[in-house]
PDB file of C-alpha atoms in Angstrom:
ATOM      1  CA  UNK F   1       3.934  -8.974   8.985  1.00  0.00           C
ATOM      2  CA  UNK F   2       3.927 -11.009   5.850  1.00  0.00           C
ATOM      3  CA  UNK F   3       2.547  -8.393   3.393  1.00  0.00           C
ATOM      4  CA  UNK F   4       4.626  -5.775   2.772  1.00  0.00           C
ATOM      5  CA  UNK F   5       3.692  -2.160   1.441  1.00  0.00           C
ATOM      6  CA  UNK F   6       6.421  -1.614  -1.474  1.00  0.00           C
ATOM      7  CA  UNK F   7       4.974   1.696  -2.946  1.00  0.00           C
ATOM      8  CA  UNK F   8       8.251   3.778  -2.259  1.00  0.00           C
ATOM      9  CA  UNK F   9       9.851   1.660  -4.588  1.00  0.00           C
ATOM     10  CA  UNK F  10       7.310   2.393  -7.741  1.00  0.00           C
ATOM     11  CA  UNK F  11       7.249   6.221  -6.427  1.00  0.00           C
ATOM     12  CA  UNK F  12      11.201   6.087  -7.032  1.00  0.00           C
ATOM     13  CA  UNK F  13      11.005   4.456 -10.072  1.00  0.00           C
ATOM     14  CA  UNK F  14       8.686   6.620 -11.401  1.00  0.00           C
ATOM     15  CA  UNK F  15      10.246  10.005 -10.208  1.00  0.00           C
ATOM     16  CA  UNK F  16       7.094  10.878  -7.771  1.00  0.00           C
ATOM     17  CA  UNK F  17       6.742  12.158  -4.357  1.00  0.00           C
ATOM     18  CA  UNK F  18       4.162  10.648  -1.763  1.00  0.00           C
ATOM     19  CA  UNK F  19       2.573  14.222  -0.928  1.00  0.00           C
ATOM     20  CA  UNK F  20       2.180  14.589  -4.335  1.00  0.00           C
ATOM     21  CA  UNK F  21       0.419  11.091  -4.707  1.00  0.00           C
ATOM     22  CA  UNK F  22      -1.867  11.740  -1.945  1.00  0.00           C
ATOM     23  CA  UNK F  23      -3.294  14.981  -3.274  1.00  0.00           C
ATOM     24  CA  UNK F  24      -4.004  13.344  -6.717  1.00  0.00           C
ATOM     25  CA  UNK F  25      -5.927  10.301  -5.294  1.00  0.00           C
ATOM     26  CA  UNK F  26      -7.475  12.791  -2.436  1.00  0.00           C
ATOM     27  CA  UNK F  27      -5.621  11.133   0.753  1.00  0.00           C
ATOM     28  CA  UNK F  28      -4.497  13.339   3.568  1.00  0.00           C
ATOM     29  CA  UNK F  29      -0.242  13.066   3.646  1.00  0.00           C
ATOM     30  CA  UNK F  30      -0.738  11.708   7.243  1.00  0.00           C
ATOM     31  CA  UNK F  31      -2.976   8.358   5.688  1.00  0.00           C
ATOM     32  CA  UNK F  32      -0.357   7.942   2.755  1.00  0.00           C
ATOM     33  CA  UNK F  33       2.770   7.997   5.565  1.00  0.00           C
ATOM     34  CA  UNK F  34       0.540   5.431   7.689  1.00  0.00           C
ATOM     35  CA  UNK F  35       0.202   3.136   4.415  1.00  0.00           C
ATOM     36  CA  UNK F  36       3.796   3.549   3.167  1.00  0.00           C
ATOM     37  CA  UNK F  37       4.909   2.412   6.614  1.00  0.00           C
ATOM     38  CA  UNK F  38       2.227  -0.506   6.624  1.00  0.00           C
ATOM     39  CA  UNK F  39       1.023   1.083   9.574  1.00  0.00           C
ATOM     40  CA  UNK F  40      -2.689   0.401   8.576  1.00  0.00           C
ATOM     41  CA  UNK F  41      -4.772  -2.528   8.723  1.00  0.00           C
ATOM     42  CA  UNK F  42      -6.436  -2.429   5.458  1.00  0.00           C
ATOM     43  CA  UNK F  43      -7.084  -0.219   2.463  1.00  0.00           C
ATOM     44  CA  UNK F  44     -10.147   0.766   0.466  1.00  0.00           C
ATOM     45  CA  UNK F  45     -10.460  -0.981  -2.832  1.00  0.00           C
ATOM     46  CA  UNK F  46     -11.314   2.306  -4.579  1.00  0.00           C
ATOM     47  CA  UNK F  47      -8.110   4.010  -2.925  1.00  0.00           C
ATOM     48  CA  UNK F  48      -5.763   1.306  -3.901  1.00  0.00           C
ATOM     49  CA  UNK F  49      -7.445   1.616  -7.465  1.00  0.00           C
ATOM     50  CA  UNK F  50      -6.593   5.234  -7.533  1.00  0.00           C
ATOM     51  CA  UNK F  51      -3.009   4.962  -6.752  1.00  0.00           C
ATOM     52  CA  UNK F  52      -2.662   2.314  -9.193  1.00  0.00           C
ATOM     53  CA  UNK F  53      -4.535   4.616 -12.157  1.00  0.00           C
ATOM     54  CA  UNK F  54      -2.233   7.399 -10.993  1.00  0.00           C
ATOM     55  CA  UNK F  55       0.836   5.641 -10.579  1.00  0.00           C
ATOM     56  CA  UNK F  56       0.358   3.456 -14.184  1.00  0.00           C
ATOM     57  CA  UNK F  57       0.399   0.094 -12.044  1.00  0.00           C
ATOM     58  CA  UNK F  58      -1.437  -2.972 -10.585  1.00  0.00           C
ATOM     59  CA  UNK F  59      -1.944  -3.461  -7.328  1.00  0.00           C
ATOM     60  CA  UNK F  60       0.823  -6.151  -6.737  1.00  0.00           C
ATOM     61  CA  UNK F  61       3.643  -3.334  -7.728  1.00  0.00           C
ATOM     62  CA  UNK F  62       2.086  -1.751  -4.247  1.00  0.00           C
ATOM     63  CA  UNK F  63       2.058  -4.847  -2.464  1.00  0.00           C
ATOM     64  CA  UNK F  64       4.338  -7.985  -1.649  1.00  0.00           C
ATOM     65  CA  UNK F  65       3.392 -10.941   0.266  1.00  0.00           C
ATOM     66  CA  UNK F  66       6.033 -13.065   2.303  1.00  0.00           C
ATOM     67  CA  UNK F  67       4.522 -16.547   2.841  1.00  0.00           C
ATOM     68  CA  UNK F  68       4.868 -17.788   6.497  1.00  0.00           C
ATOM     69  CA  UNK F  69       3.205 -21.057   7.752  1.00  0.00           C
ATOM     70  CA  UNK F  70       1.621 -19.100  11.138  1.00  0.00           C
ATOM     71  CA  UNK F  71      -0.675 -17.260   8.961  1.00  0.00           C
ATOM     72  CA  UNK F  72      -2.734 -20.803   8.599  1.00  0.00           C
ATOM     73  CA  UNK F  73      -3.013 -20.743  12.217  1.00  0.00           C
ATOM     74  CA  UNK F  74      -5.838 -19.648  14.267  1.00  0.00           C
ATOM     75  CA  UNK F  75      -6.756 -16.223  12.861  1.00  0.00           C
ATOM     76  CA  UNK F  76      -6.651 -12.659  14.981  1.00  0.00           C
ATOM     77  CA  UNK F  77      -9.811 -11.155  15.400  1.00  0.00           C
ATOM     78  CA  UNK F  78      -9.633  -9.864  11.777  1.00  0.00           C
TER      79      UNK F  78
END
């Protein structure tokens, strides 16, 4: 998959644990393990929002995005 969850990397660099993360910005431990792993097909606006107010951040600190010619092609049932 071309977009790639990077939030372990701003959790390192700013000394923070993921359970802790999810009880701040009210996420069970189980949905922050399924988004660190990019294991979910989308994320709610307001959620990403919160982790970004919590964390100090923007939302492209969370989130890379690997460019790859297929995604132009016919699209999934998205």
């Amino acid at each position: 998959m071309p977009v790639r969850v990077t939030l372990d990397a701003v959790l390192a660099k700013r000394g923070r644990t993921a359970r802790d993360l999810a009880a701040e910005v009210g996420l069970s431990e189980t949905q922050m393990s399924l988004f660190r792993s990019g294991k979910v097909k989308g994320i709610r606006f307001s959620t990403l929002a919160r982790m970004c107010a919590a964390l100090g951040c923007r939302p492209a600190d969370l989130l890379d995005y690997e460019h790859d010619p297929a995604d132009l092609a016919a699209p999934e049932n998205d």
